[in-house]
Coordinates of C-alpha atoms in Angstrom, one line a residue:
Chain S
M1 CA 11.1 18.2 -15.2
T2 CA 11.5 18.1 -11.3
A3 CA 14.3 18.2 -9.5
S4 CA 12.9 14.7 -8.2
S5 CA 12.7 13.1 -12.0
T6 CA 16.2 15.0 -12.5
A7 CA 17.6 13.2 -9.7
S8 CA 16.1 9.8 -11.1
S9 CA 18.4 9.9 -14.7
V10 CA 20.9 8.1 -12.2
L11 CA 20.5 4.9 -12.1
P12 CA 22.2 2.3 -9.8
P13 CA 24.6 0.0 -12.2
G14 CA 23.3 -3.1 -12.9
F15 CA 19.3 -2.0 -13.0
A16 CA 17.2 -2.4 -15.5
E17 CA 13.1 -1.0 -16.2
I18 CA 10.5 -3.4 -15.7
P19 CA 7.9 -3.4 -18.3
P20 CA 4.8 -2.0 -16.2
M21 CA 2.1 -5.1 -15.9
S22 CA -0.5 -3.4 -14.2
G23 CA -2.6 -0.6 -13.8
F24 CA -1.0 0.3 -10.3
G25 CA 2.5 -1.4 -11.5
R26 CA 2.0 2.0 -14.1
A27 CA 0.8 4.5 -12.0
M28 CA 3.7 4.2 -9.5
G29 CA 6.3 2.9 -11.7
P30 CA 9.1 2.8 -13.1
W31 CA 10.1 -0.3 -10.8
Y32 CA 13.6 -1.2 -11.6
E33 CA 15.6 -4.6 -11.0
K34 CA 18.9 -6.4 -11.0
T35 CA 20.0 -10.1 -10.4
E36 CA 22.7 -10.2 -8.0
N37 CA 24.0 -13.9 -6.4
G38 CA 20.0 -15.0 -8.3
K39 CA 18.3 -13.2 -6.3
G40 CA 16.0 -9.9 -7.7
I41 CA 16.9 -6.8 -5.9
L42 CA 14.0 -4.3 -6.8
G43 CA 14.6 -0.7 -6.5
F44 CA 12.5 2.7 -7.5
R45 CA 13.4 6.3 -7.1
A46 CA 11.2 8.2 -4.5
G47 CA 9.3 10.8 -6.7
E48 CA 6.5 13.3 -5.9
R49 CA 3.7 11.1 -6.6
H50 CA 5.2 8.9 -3.9
I51 CA 5.2 10.9 -0.8
N52 CA 3.0 13.1 1.7
R53 CA 2.9 16.2 2.2
L54 CA 5.3 15.9 4.7
G55 CA 7.7 14.9 2.3
I56 CA 8.1 11.5 3.3
I57 CA 7.6 8.1 1.4
H58 CA 3.8 7.3 2.0
G59 CA 3.1 4.1 4.1
G60 CA 1.2 2.9 1.1
M61 CA 3.7 3.8 -1.2
M62 CA 6.4 1.7 1.0
M63 CA 3.7 -1.3 1.7
A64 CA 3.2 -1.7 -2.1
F65 CA 6.8 -1.5 -2.8
A66 CA 7.2 -4.4 -0.3
D67 CA 4.0 -6.8 -1.4
V68 CA 6.1 -6.7 -4.8
V69 CA 9.5 -7.4 -3.5
L70 CA 8.2 -10.1 -1.5
S71 CA 6.1 -12.2 -4.8
E72 CA 9.1 -11.4 -6.8
A73 CA 11.6 -13.2 -4.6
Q74 CA 8.4 -15.9 -4.5
R75 CA 8.4 -16.2 -8.5
R76 CA 11.9 -16.5 -9.2
V77 CA 12.4 -19.7 -6.8
T78 CA 8.8 -21.2 -7.5
G79 CA 8.5 -19.8 -11.0
R80 CA 4.1 -19.7 -9.9
P81 CA 1.9 -17.0 -10.0
S82 CA 0.8 -16.4 -6.4
V83 CA -1.8 -14.0 -4.5
T84 CA -0.8 -12.7 -1.1
M85 CA -2.6 -13.8 1.4
R86 CA -1.2 -12.5 4.3
M87 CA 1.6 -9.8 4.9
A88 CA 3.1 -8.1 7.7
V89 CA 5.4 -4.9 8.1
D90 CA 7.3 -3.5 9.7
F91 CA 8.4 1.0 9.4
V92 CA 11.8 0.7 10.9
S93 CA 13.2 4.4 9.4
P94 CA 11.4 7.1 7.0
A95 CA 12.0 7.7 3.2
R96 CA 12.1 10.6 1.5
L97 CA 11.9 12.7 -1.9
G98 CA 14.6 11.6 -3.8
D99 CA 15.3 8.6 -2.4
W100 CA 16.7 5.3 -4.0
I101 CA 14.9 2.8 -2.3
E102 CA 16.0 -0.8 -3.0
G103 CA 14.3 -4.4 -1.6
V104 CA 15.2 -7.8 -1.4
G105 CA 12.9 -11.0 -0.5
E106 CA 13.7 -14.5 0.5
V107 CA 11.3 -17.6 0.3
T108 CA 11.7 -19.4 3.7
R109 CA 9.4 -22.2 3.0
S110 CA 7.3 -23.3 0.1
T111 CA 4.7 -25.7 0.7
R112 CA 1.9 -27.4 -1.8
N113 CA -0.1 -24.8 -1.7
L114 CA 1.1 -21.8 0.9
V115 CA 5.3 -19.9 0.6
F116 CA 6.6 -17.9 3.1
V117 CA 8.3 -14.9 2.2
R118 CA 10.4 -12.4 4.5
A119 CA 12.4 -9.0 2.6
R120 CA 14.2 -6.2 3.6
I121 CA 14.1 -2.5 1.9
W122 CA 16.6 -0.4 2.3
R123 CA 18.5 3.0 1.5
G124 CA 22.0 3.4 1.3
K125 CA 22.9 1.4 4.6
H126 CA 19.8 2.3 6.4
T127 CA 17.1 -0.6 6.8
L128 CA 14.0 1.2 5.9
M129 CA 11.3 -1.4 6.3
T130 CA 11.0 -5.3 7.3
A131 CA 8.5 -7.4 5.9
S132 CA 6.9 -11.0 5.8
G133 CA 4.5 -12.3 3.7
V134 CA 2.5 -15.6 2.7
F135 CA 1.6 -16.1 -0.8
N136 CA -1.1 -18.7 -2.2
F137 CA -0.4 -20.3 -5.4
I138 CA -3.3 -19.9 -8.3
R139 CA -4.1 -21.6 -11.0
P140 CA -2.7 -19.7 -14.1
R141 CA -6.4 -19.3 -16.0
G142 CA -6.6 -19.5 -19.7
E143 CA -8.3 -16.9 -22.6
D144 CA -11.9 -18.9 -21.9
G145 CA -10.8 -17.9 -18.3
K146 CA -11.0 -21.5 -16.4
P147 CA -8.0 -22.9 -14.9
L148 CA -5.4 -24.5 -17.0
P149 CA -4.7 -28.1 -15.8
E150 CA -2.1 -28.6 -13.1
Q151 CA 1.3 -28.8 -15.0
E152 CA 3.8 -31.1 -12.8
Chain T
M1 CA -22.0 24.6 -9.4
N2 CA -21.8 24.4 -5.4
E3 CA -19.1 22.1 -4.4
A4 CA -21.7 18.8 -3.2
S5 CA -22.1 18.7 -6.8
A6 CA -18.8 18.1 -8.1
L7 CA -19.1 14.1 -6.2
P8 CA -19.3 12.1 -8.7
A9 CA -23.0 10.3 -8.4
D10 CA -21.7 6.3 -7.2
I11 CA -20.1 7.9 -3.7
P12 CA -21.9 6.4 -0.8
P13 CA -24.1 9.1 1.4
G14 CA -22.1 10.7 3.9
F15 CA -19.0 10.2 1.8
R16 CA -17.1 13.9 1.5
L17 CA -13.7 14.0 -1.0
I18 CA -10.7 14.5 0.8
A19 CA -8.8 17.5 -1.1
W20 CA -5.4 17.4 -1.0
E21 CA -3.2 19.8 -2.5
G22 CA -0.5 19.0 -4.9
V23 CA 1.0 16.2 -6.5
T24 CA 1.4 13.2 -3.9
F25 CA 1.1 9.6 -3.4
N26 CA -3.0 10.4 -2.4
S27 CA -3.6 12.9 -5.0
T28 CA -2.2 10.3 -7.7
N29 CA -3.8 7.4 -6.5
G30 CA -7.2 9.1 -5.4
P31 CA -10.0 10.5 -5.4
F32 CA -10.3 9.3 -1.4
Y33 CA -13.6 9.9 0.4
L34 CA -14.3 10.5 4.4
K35 CA -17.5 9.9 6.0
H36 CA -17.6 11.5 9.7
E37 CA -21.0 11.6 10.9
D38 CA -23.0 10.2 13.8
G39 CA -19.8 8.6 15.7
D40 CA -19.2 6.7 12.3
V41 CA -15.7 7.1 10.7
A42 CA -14.8 5.6 7.2
L43 CA -13.1 6.2 4.4
G44 CA -13.5 4.5 0.6
F45 CA -12.7 4.5 -3.3
R46 CA -14.3 3.3 -6.2
V47 CA -11.7 0.3 -7.9
E48 CA -10.6 1.9 -11.0
Q49 CA -7.9 0.2 -14.0
R50 CA -5.3 1.7 -12.5
H51 CA -5.6 0.5 -9.1
C52 CA -4.9 -3.0 -10.3
N53 CA -2.7 -5.6 -10.8
P54 CA -1.9 -7.7 -14.0
A55 CA -4.9 -10.1 -13.2
G56 CA -7.2 -7.2 -13.2
I57 CA -8.1 -7.2 -9.4
L58 CA -7.1 -4.7 -7.0
H59 CA -3.6 -4.0 -5.6
G60 CA -2.6 -5.3 -2.7
G61 CA -0.5 -1.7 -2.2
M62 CA -4.3 -0.3 -2.6
M63 CA -6.0 -2.3 -0.1
M64 CA -2.8 -1.5 2.1
T65 CA -2.8 2.5 1.5
L66 CA -6.5 2.2 2.3
A67 CA -6.0 1.0 5.6
D68 CA -3.1 2.7 6.6
M69 CA -5.2 5.9 5.9
T70 CA -8.1 3.9 7.6
S71 CA -5.9 3.9 10.7
G72 CA -4.3 6.9 10.6
F73 CA -7.5 9.1 10.4
G74 CA -9.6 7.0 12.2
T75 CA -7.4 6.8 15.5
S76 CA -7.0 10.7 14.9
I77 CA -10.8 11.1 14.7
K78 CA -12.0 8.8 17.5
A79 CA -9.1 9.1 20.0
G80 CA -8.8 13.1 19.6
I81 CA -5.1 13.2 18.4
D82 CA -4.7 15.8 16.6
K83 CA -0.9 14.9 15.7
F84 CA 0.8 13.1 12.8
M85 CA 1.3 9.5 14.2
P86 CA 3.7 7.8 11.8
T87 CA 2.9 3.8 11.2
V88 CA 5.4 1.5 13.2
N89 CA 3.6 -1.8 11.7
M90 CA 0.8 -3.1 9.8
T91 CA -0.5 -6.5 9.9
F92 CA -2.8 -7.5 7.0
D93 CA -5.3 -10.4 6.2
F94 CA -6.1 -10.5 2.6
V95 CA -9.8 -12.5 2.9
A96 CA -11.2 -11.3 -0.3
S97 CA -10.4 -9.9 -3.5
G98 CA -11.9 -6.3 -4.8
R99 CA -12.8 -5.6 -8.8
I100 CA -12.7 -3.0 -11.1
G101 CA -16.0 -0.7 -9.8
D102 CA -15.9 -2.0 -6.3
W103 CA -16.7 0.2 -3.3
V104 CA -14.3 -0.4 -0.7
E105 CA -14.5 1.0 2.6
G106 CA -12.3 1.0 5.7
R107 CA -13.2 1.1 9.4
C108 CA -11.3 1.5 12.2
E109 CA -11.4 0.3 16.2
V110 CA -9.1 1.9 18.4
L111 CA -8.4 -0.4 20.5
K112 CA -5.6 1.0 23.1
V113 CA -3.9 4.3 23.4
T114 CA -0.8 5.1 25.6
R115 CA 1.2 7.7 26.1
S116 CA 3.4 6.9 22.8
L117 CA 1.7 4.0 20.9
A118 CA -1.8 3.5 19.9
F119 CA -3.4 0.1 18.5
A120 CA -6.2 0.1 16.2
S121 CA -7.8 -2.7 14.4
V122 CA -9.1 -2.6 10.9
M123 CA -11.8 -3.9 8.4
L124 CA -12.3 -3.3 4.6
T125 CA -15.3 -4.0 3.3
T126 CA -16.9 -4.1 -0.3
Q127 CA -20.9 -4.5 -1.5
A128 CA -19.9 -8.4 -1.6
G129 CA -18.5 -8.6 2.2
P130 CA -15.3 -8.6 4.2
L131 CA -12.3 -7.5 2.1
L132 CA -9.1 -7.1 4.2
R133 CA -8.6 -7.2 8.1
A134 CA -5.4 -5.2 9.6
S135 CA -4.1 -4.4 12.6
A136 CA -1.7 -1.1 13.2
V137 CA 0.7 0.3 15.7
L138 CA 0.9 3.8 15.7
K139 CA 3.4 6.1 17.2
I140 CA 2.0 9.2 18.9
P141 CA 5.0 11.6 18.7
S142 CA 6.2 13.5 21.9
G143 CA 5.5 16.9 21.9
E144 CA 3.7 18.5 18.5
G145 CA 5.7 16.2 16.2
L146 CA 6.0 17.1 12.6
R147 CA 3.7 20.1 11.6
W148 CA 0.8 19.1 9.1
K149 CA -2.5 20.5 8.0
R150 CA -6.0 18.8 7.9
A151 CA -7.0 18.3 4.1
P152 CA -10.1 20.2 3.9
L153 CA -13.6 18.2 2.8
I154 CA -15.5 18.9 -0.4
G155 CA -18.7 17.6 -1.1

């Protein structure tokens, strides 16, 4: 057991593990979530597999987390599956090995086909990243791979 | 066995393995490959299940990772800046989706280098065409910046 995984045994109150749903999510997880004022706050503990050789959380990891935070915020509001169409991130401050990192998103507008979301990611009192995204709704597919009929 | 034969047969010619040491984000999600010959700089990887989202398509996080690495390596090599340049901002348009088995490669164009910033344009492609368009702003540290060492290349 490494020093970082020892620290990870301390989970902030209210957070529960999200079951890994994909290959990438499993490789980079576990991810955690809690609900506060109806919003889903996501969190993860920065381990060795999230950092670069300078001991800083890799930009790719921060952006992957931002993508998940943004899409979770839209899913909670619309309940519809979507894919990321556009995303922008500002790296405000670096995060390091062992840090507990949280993020929450907010839907700014939802249209027939698109949903606009913005998010903030932080460690304690420090903002690490701000992000915005535009997501495109997708039609859920059945077992035969064909899109299911639209439900109103 | 010589080093070159250690590369998988499906890696396109000219690409060499970036041999990062230890457990990091790159070594966990790699292998990643770098091509640097005749003025062409490109990074690439082969899409596997562990890079995908629940829908079985390449996760946006992996695309953004390769775009981030492409802007870092590309700007460093093309502009001759031998320092670690932290990313300040990135913007992405996801124009297509990638699938398991795809070879994804990224190329970077350096638009402008100032005393403290570099502006780069990045395009990721697969055999099917454009995958992701990105733009990046990198910080050029004053002084030496963070100490770092380039990973060796194999193949």
